[in-house]
PDB file of N, CA and C in Angstrom:
ATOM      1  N   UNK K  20     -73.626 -24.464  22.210  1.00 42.00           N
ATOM      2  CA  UNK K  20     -73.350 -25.598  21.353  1.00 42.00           C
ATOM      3  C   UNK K  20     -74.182 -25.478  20.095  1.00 42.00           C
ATOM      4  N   UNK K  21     -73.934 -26.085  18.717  1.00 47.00           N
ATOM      5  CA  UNK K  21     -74.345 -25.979  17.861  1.00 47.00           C
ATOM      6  C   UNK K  21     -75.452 -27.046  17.981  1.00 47.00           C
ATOM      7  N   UNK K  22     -76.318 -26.503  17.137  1.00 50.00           N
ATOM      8  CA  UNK K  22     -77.895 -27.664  16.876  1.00 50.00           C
ATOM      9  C   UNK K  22     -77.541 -28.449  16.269  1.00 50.00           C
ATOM     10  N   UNK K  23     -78.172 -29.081  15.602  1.00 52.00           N
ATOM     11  CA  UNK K  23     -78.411 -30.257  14.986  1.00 52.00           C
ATOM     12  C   UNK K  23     -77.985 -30.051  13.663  1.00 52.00           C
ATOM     13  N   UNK K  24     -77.432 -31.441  12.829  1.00 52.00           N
ATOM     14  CA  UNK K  24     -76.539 -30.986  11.667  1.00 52.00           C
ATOM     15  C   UNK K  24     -77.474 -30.948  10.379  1.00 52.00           C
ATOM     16  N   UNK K  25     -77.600 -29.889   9.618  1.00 53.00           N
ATOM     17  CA  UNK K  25     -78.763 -30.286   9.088  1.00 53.00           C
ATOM     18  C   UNK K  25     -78.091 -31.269   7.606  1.00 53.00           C
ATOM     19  N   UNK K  26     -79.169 -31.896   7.218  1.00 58.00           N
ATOM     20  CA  UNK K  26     -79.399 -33.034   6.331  1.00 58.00           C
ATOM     21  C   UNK K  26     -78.991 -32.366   5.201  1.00 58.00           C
ATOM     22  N   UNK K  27     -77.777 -33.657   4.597  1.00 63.00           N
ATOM     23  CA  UNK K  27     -77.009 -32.878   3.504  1.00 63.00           C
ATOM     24  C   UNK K  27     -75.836 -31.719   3.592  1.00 63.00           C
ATOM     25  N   UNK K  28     -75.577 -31.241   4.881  1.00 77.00           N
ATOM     26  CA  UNK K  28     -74.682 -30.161   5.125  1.00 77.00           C
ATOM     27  C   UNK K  28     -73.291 -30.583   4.847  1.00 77.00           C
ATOM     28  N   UNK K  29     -72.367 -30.232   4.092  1.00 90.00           N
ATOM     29  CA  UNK K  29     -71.255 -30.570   4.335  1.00 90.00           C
ATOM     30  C   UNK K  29     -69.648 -30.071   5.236  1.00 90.00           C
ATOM     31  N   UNK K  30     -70.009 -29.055   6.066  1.00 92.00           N
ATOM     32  CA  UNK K  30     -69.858 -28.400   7.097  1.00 92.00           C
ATOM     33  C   UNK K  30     -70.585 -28.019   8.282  1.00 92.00           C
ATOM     34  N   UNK K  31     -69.866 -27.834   9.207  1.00 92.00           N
ATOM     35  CA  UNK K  31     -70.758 -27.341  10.619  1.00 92.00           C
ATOM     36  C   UNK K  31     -70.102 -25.759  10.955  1.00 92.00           C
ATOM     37  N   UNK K  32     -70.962 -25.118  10.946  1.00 94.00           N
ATOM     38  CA  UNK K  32     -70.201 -24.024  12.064  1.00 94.00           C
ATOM     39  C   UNK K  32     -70.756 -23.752  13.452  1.00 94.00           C
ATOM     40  N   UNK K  33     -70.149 -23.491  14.664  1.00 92.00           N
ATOM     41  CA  UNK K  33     -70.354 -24.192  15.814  1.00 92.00           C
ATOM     42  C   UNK K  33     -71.236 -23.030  16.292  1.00 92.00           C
ATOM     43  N   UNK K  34     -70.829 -21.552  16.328  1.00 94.00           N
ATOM     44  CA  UNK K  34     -71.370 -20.230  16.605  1.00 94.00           C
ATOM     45  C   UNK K  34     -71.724 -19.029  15.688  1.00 94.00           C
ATOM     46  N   UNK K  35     -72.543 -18.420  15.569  1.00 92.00           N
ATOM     47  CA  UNK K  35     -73.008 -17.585  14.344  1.00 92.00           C
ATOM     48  C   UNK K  35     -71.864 -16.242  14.762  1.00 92.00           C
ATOM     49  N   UNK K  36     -70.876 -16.368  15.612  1.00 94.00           N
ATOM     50  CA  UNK K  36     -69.625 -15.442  15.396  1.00 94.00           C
ATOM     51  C   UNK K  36     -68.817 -15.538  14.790  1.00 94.00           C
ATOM     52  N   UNK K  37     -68.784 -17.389  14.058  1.00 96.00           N
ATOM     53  CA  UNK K  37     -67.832 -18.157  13.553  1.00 96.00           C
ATOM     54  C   UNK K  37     -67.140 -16.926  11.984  1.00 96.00           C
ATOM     55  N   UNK K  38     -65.539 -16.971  11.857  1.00 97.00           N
ATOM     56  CA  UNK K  38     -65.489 -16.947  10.617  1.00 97.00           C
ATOM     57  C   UNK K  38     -65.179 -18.124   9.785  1.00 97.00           C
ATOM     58  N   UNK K  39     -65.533 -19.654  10.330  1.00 97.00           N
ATOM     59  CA  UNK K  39     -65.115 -20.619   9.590  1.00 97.00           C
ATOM     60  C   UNK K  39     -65.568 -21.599   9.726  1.00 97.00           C
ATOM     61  N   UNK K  40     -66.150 -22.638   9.328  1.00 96.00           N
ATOM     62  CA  UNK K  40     -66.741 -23.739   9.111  1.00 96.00           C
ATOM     63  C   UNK K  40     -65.935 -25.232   9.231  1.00 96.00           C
ATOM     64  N   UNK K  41     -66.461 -26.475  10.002  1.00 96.00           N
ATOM     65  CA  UNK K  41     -65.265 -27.043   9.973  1.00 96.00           C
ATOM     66  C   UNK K  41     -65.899 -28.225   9.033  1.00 96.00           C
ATOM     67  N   UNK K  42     -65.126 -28.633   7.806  1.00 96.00           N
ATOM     68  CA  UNK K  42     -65.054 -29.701   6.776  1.00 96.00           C
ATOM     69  C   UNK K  42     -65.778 -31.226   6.982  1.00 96.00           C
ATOM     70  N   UNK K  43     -67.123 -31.468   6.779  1.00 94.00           N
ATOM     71  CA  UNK K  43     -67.427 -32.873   8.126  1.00 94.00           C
ATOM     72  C   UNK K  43     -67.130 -34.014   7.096  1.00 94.00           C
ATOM     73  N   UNK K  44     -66.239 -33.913   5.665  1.00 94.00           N
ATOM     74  CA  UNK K  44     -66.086 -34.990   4.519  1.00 94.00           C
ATOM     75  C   UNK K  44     -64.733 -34.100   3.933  1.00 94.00           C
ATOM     76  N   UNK K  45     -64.009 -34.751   2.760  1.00 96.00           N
ATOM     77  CA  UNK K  45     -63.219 -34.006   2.299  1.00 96.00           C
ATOM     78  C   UNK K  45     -64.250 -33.200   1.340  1.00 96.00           C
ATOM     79  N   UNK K  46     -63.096 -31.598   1.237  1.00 97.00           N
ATOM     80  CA  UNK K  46     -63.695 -31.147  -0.188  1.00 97.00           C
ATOM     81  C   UNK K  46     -62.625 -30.736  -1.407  1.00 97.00           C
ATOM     82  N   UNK K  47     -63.271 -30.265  -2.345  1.00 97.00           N
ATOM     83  CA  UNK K  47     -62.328 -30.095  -3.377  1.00 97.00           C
ATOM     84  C   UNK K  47     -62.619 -28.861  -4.218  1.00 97.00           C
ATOM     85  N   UNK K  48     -61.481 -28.478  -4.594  1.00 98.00           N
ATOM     86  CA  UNK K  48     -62.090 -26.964  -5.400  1.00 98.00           C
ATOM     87  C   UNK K  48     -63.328 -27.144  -6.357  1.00 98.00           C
ATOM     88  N   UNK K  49     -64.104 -26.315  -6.592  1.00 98.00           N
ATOM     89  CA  UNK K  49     -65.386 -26.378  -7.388  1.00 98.00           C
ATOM     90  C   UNK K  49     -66.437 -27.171  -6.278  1.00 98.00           C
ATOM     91  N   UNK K  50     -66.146 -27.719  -5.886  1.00 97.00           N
ATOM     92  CA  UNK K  50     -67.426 -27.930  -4.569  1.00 97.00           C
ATOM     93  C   UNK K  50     -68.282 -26.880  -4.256  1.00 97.00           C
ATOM     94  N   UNK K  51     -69.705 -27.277  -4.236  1.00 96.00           N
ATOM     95  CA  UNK K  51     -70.472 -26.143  -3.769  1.00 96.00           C
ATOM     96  C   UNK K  51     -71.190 -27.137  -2.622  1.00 96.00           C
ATOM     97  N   UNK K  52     -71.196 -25.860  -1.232  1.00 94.00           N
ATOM     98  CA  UNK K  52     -71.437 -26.903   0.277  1.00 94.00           C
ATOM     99  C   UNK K  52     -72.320 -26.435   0.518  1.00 94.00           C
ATOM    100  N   UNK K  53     -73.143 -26.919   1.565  1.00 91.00           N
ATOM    101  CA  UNK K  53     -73.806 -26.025   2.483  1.00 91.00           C
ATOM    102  C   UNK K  53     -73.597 -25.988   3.434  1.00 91.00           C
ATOM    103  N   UNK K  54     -74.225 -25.059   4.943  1.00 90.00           N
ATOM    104  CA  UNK K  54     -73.614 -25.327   5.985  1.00 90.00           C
ATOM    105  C   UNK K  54     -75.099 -24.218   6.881  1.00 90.00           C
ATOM    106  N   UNK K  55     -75.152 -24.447   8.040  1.00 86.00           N
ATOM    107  CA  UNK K  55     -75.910 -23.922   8.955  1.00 86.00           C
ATOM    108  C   UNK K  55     -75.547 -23.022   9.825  1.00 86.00           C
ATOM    109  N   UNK K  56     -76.212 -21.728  10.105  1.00 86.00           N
ATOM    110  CA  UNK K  56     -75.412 -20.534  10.789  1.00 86.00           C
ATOM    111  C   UNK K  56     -76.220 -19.636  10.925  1.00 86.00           C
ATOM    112  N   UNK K  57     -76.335 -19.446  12.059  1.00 81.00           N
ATOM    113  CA  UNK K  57     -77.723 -18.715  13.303  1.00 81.00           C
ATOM    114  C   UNK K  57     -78.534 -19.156  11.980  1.00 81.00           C
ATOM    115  N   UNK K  58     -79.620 -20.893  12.413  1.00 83.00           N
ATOM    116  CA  UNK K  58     -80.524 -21.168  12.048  1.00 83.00           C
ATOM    117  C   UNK K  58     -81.021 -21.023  10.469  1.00 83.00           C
ATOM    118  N   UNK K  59     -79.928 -20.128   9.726  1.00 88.00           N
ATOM    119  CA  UNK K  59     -79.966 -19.766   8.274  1.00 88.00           C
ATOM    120  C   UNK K  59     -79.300 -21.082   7.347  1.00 88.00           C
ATOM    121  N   UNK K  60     -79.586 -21.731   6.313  1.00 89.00           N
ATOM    122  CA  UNK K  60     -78.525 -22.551   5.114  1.00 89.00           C
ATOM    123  C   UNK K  60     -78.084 -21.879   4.218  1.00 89.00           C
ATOM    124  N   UNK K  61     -76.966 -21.949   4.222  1.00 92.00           N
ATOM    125  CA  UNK K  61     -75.942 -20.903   3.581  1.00 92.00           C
ATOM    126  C   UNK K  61     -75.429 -22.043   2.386  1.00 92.00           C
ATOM    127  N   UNK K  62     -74.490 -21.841   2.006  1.00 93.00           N
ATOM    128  CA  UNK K  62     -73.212 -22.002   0.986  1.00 93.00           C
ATOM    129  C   UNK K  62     -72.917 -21.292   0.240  1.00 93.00           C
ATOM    130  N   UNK K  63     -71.065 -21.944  -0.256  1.00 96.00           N
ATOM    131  CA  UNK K  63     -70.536 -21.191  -1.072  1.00 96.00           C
ATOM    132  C   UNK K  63     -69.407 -22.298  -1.878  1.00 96.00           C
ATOM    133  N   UNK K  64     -68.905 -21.858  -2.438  1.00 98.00           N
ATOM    134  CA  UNK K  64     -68.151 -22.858  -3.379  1.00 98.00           C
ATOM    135  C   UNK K  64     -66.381 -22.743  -2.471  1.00 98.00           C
ATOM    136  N   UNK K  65     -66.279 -24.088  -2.950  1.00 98.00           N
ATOM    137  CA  UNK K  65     -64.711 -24.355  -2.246  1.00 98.00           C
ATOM    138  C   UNK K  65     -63.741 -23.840  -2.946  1.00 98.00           C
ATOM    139  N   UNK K  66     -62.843 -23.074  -2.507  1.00 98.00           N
ATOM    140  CA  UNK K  66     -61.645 -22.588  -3.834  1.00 98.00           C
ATOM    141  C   UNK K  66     -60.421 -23.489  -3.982  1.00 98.00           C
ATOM    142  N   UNK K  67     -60.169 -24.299  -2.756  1.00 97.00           N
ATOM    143  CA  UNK K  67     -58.756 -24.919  -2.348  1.00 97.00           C
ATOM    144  C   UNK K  67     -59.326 -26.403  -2.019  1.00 97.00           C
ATOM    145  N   UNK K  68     -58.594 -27.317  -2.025  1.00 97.00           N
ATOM    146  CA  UNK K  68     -59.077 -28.659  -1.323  1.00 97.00           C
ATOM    147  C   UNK K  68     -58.756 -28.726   0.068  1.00 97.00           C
ATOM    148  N   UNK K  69     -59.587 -28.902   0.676  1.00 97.00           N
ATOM    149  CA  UNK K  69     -59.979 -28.705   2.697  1.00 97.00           C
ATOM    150  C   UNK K  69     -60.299 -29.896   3.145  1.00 97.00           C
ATOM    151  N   UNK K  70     -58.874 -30.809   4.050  1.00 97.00           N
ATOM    152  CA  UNK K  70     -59.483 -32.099   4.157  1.00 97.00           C
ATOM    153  C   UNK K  70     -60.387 -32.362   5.130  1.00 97.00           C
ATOM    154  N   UNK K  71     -60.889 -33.380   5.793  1.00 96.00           N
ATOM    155  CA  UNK K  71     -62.241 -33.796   6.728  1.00 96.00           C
ATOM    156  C   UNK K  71     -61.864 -33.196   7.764  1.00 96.00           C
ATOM    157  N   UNK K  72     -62.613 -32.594   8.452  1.00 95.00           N
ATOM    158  CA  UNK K  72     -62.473 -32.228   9.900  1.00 95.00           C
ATOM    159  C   UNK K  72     -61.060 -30.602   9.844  1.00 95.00           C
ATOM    160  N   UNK K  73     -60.671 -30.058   8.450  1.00 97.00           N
ATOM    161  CA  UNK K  73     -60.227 -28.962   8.799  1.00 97.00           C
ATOM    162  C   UNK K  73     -60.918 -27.902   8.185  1.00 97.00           C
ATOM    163  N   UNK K  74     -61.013 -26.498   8.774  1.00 97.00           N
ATOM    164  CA  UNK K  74     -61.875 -24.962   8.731  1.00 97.00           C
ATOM    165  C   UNK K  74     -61.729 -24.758   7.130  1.00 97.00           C
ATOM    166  N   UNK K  75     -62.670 -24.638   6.733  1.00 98.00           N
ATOM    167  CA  UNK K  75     -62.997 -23.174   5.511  1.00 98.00           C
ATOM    168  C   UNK K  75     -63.645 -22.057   5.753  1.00 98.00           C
ATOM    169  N   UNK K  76     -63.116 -21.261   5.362  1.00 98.00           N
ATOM    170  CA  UNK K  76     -63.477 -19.775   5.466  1.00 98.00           C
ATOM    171  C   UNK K  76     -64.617 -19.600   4.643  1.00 98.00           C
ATOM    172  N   UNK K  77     -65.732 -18.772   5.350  1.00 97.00           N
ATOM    173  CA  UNK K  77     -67.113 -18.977   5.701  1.00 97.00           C
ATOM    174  C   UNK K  77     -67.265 -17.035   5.206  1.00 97.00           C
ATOM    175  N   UNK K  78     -66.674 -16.226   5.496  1.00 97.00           N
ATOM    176  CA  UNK K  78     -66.674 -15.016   5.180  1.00 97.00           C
ATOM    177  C   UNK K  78     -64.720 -14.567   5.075  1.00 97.00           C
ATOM    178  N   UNK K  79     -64.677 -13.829   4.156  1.00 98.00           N
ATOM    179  CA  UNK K  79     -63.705 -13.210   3.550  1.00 98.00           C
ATOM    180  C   UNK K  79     -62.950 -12.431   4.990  1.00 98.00           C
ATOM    181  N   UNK K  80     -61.582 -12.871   5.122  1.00 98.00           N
ATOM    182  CA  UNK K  80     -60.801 -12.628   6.085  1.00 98.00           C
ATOM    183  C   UNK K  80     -59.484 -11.739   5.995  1.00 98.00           C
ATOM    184  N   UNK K  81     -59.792 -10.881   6.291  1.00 98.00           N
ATOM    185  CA  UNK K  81     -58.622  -9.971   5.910  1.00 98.00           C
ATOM    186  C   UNK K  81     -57.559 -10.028   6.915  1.00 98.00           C
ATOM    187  N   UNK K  82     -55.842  -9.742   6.504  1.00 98.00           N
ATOM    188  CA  UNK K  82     -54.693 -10.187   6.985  1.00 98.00           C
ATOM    189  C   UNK K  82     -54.613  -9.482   8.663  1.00 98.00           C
ATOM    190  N   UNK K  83     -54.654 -10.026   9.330  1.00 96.00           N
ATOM    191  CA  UNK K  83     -54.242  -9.446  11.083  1.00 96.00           C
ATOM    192  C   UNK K  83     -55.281  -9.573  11.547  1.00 96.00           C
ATOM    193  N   UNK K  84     -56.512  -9.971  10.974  1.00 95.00           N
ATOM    194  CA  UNK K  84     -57.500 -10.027  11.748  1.00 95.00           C
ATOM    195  C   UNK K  84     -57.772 -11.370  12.553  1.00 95.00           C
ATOM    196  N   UNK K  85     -58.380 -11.480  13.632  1.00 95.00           N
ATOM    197  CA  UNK K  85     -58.815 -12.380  14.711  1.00 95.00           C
ATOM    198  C   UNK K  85     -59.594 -13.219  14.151  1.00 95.00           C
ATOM    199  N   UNK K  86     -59.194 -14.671  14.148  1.00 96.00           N
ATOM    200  CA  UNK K  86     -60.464 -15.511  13.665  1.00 96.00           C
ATOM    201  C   UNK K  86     -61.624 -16.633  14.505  1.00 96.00           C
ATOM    202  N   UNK K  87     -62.051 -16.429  14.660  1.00 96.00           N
ATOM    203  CA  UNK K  87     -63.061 -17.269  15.325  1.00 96.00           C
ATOM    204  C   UNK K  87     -63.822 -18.565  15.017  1.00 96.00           C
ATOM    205  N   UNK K  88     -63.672 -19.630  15.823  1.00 95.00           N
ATOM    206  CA  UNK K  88     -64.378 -20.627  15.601  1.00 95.00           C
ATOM    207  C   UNK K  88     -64.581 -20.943  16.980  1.00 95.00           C
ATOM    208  N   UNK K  89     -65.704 -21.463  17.243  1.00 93.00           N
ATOM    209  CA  UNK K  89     -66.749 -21.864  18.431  1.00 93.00           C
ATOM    210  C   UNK K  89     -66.995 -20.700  19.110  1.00 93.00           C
ATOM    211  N   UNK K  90     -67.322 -19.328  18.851  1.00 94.00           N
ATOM    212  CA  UNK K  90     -67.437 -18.313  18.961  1.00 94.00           C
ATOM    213  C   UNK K  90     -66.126 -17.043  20.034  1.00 94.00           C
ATOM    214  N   UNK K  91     -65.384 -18.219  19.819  1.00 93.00           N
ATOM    215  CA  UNK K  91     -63.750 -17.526  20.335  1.00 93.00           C
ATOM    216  C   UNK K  91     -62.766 -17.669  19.659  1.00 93.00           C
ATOM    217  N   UNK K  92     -61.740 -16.103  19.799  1.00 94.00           N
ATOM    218  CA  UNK K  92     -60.604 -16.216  19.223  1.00 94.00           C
ATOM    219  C   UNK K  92     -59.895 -17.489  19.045  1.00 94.00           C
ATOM    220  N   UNK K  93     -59.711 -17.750  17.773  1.00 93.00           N
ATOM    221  CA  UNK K  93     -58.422 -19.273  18.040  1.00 93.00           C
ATOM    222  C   UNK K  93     -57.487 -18.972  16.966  1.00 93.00           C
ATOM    223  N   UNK K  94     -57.097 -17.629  16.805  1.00 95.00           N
ATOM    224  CA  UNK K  94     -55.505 -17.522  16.043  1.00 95.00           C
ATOM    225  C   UNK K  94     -55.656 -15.582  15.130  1.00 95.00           C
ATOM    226  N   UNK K  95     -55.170 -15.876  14.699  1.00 96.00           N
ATOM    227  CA  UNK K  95     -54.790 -13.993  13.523  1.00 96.00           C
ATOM    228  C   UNK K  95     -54.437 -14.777  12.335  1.00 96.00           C
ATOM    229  N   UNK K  96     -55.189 -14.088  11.826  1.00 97.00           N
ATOM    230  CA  UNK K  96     -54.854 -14.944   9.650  1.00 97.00           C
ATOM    231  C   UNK K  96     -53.622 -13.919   9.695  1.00 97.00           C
ATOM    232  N   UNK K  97     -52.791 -14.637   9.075  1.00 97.00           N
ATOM    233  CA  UNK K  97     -51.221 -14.095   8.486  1.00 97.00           C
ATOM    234  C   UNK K  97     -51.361 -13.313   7.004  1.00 97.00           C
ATOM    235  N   UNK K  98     -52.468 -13.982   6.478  1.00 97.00           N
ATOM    236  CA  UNK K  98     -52.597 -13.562   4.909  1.00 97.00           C
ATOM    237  C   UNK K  98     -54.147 -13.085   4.354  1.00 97.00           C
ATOM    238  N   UNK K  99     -54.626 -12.312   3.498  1.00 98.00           N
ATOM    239  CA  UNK K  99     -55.780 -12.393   3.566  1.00 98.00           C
ATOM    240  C   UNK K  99     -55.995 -14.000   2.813  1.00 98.00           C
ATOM    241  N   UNK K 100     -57.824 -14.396   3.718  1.00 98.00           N
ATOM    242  CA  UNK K 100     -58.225 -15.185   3.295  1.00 98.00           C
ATOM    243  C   UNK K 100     -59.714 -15.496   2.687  1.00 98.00           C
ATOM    244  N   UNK K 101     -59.566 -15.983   1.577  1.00 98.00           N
ATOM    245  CA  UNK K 101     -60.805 -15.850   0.415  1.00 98.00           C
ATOM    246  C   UNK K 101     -61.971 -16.292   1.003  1.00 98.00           C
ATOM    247  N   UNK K 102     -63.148 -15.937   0.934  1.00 98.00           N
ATOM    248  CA  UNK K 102     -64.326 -17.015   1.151  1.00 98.00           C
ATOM    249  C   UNK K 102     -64.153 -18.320   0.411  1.00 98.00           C
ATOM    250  N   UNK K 103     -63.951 -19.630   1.095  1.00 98.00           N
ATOM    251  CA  UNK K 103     -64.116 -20.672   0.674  1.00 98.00           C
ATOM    252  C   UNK K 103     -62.869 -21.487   0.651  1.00 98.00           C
ATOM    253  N   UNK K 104     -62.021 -20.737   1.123  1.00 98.00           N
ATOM    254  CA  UNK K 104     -59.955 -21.416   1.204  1.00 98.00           C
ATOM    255  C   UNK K 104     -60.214 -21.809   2.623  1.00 98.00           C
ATOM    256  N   UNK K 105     -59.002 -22.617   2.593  1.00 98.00           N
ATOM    257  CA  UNK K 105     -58.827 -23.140   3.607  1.00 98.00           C
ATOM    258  C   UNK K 105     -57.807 -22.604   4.970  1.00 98.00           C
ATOM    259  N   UNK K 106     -58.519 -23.071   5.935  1.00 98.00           N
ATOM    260  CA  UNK K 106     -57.899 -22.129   7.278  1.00 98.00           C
ATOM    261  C   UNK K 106     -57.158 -23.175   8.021  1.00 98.00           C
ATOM    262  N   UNK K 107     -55.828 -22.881   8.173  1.00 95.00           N
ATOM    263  CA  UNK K 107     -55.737 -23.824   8.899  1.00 95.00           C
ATOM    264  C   UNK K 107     -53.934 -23.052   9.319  1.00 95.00           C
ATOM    265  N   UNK K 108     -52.500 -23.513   9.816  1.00 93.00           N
ATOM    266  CA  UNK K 108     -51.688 -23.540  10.392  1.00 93.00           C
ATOM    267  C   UNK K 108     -50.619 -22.417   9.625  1.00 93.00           C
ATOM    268  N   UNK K 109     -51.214 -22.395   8.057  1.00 94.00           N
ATOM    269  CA  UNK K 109     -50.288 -21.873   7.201  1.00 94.00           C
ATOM    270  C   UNK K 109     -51.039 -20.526   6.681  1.00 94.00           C
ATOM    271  N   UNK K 110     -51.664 -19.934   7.337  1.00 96.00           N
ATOM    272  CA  UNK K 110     -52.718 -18.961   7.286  1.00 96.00           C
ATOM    273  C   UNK K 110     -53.162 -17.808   8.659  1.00 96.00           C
ATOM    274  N   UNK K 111     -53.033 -19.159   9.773  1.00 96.00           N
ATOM    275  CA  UNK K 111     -53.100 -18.600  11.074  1.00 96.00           C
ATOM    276  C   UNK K 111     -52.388 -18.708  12.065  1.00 96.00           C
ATOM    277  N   UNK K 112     -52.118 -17.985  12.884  1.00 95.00           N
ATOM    278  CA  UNK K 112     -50.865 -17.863  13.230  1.00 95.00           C
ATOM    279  C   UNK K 112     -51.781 -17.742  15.310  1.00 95.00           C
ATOM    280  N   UNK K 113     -50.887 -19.548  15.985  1.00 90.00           N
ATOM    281  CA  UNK K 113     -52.092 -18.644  17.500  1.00 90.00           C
ATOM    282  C   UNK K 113     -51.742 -17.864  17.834  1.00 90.00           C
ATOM    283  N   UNK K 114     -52.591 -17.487  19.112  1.00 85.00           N
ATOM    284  CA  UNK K 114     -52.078 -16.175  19.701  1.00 85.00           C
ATOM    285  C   UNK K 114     -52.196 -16.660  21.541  1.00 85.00           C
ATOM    286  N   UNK K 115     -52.685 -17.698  21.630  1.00 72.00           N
ATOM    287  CA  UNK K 115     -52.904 -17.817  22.988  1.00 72.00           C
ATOM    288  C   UNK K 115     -52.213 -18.425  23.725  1.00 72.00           C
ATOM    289  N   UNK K 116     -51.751 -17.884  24.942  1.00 67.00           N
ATOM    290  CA  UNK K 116     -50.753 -18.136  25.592  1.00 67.00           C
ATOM    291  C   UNK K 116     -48.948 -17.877  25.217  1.00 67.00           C
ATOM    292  N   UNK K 117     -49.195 -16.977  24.427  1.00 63.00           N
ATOM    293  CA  UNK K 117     -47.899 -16.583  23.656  1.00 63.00           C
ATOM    294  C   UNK K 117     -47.073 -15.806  24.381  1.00 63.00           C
ATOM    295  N   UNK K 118     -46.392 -15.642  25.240  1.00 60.00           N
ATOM    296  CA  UNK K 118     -45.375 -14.354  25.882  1.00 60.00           C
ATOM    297  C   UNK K 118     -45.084 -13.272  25.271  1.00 60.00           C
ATOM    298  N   UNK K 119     -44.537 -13.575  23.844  1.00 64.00           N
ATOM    299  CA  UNK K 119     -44.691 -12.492  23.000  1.00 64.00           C
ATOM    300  C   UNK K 119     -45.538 -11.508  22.700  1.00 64.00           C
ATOM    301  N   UNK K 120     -46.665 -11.965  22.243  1.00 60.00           N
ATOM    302  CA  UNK K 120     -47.901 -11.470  22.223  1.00 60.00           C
ATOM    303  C   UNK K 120     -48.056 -10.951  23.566  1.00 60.00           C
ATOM    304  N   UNK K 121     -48.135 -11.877  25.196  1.00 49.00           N
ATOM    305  CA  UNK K 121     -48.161 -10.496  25.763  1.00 49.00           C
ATOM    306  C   UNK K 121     -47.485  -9.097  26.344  1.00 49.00           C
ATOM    307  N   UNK K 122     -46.175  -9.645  25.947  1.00 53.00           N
ATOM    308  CA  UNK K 122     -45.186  -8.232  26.212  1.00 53.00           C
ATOM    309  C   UNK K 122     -45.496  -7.553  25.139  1.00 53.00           C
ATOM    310  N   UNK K 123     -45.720  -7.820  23.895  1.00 54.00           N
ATOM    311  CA  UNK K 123     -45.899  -6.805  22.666  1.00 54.00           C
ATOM    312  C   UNK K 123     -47.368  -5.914  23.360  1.00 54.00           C
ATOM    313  N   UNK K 124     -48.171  -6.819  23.975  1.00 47.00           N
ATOM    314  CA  UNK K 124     -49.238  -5.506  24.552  1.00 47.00           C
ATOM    315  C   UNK K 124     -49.116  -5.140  25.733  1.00 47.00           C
ATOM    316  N   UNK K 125     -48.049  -5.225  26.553  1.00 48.00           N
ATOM    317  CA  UNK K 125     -47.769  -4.555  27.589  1.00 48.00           C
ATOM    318  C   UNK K 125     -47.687  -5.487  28.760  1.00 48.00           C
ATOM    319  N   UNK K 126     -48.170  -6.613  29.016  1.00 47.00           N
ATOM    320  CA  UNK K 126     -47.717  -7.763  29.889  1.00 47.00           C
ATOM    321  C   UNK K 126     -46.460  -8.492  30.290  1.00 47.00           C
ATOM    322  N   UNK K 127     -46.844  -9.327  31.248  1.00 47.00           N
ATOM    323  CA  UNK K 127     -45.343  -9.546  31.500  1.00 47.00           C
ATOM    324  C   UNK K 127     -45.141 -10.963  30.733  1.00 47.00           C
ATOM    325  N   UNK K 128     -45.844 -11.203  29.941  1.00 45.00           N
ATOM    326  CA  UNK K 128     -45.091 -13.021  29.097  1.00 45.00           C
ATOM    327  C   UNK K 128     -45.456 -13.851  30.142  1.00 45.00           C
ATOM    328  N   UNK K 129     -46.089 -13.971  31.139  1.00 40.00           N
ATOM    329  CA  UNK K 129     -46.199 -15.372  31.478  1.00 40.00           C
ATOM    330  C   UNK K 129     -47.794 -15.657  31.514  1.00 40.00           C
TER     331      UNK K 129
END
């Protein structure tokens, strides 16, 4: 579980595996945040507007790759994604519990 939120943060990220941060206010492009991650205060500036309670991208995400928040897979970015855009349904695509996904790797779909 994540520590304690530090004072002034305007994001949380839950695990220092995280690639994304989740929004704890709205933000807006030109925003500069901070946020906490393995015990370090980070920030970076917002590129997109990211409303309360949805992910910004925390490190630069390139297209097919696995994204992580609470230090587990929770989807594949469809597109690359910038440090500081927003992550969310139109970007990531799940993967869990998909049939597809597991006959495409050799399973039987259920």
């Amino acid at each position: 579980m994540a520590g304690p939120i530090q004072a002034g943060a305007e994001a949380l990220v839950m695990d220092a595996k995280d690639h994304v941060a989740t929004a704890i206010k709205d933000l807006k492009p030109g925003d500069r945040i901070t946020y906490l991650a393995a015990n370090d205060v980070h920030s970076l500036t917002i590129m997109e507007a990211i409303p309360f309670g949805h992910k910004v991208a925390i490190v630069p995400i390139p297209a097919g790759t696995h994204v992580c928040k609470y230090g587990e897979v929770i989807g594949r970015a469809t597109g690359d994604i910038a440090k500081g855009c927003h992550v969310h349904v139109h970007n990531v695509e799940g993967i869990r519990g998909r049939g597809d996904q597991a006959q495409a790797a050799g399973g039987t779909g259920v």
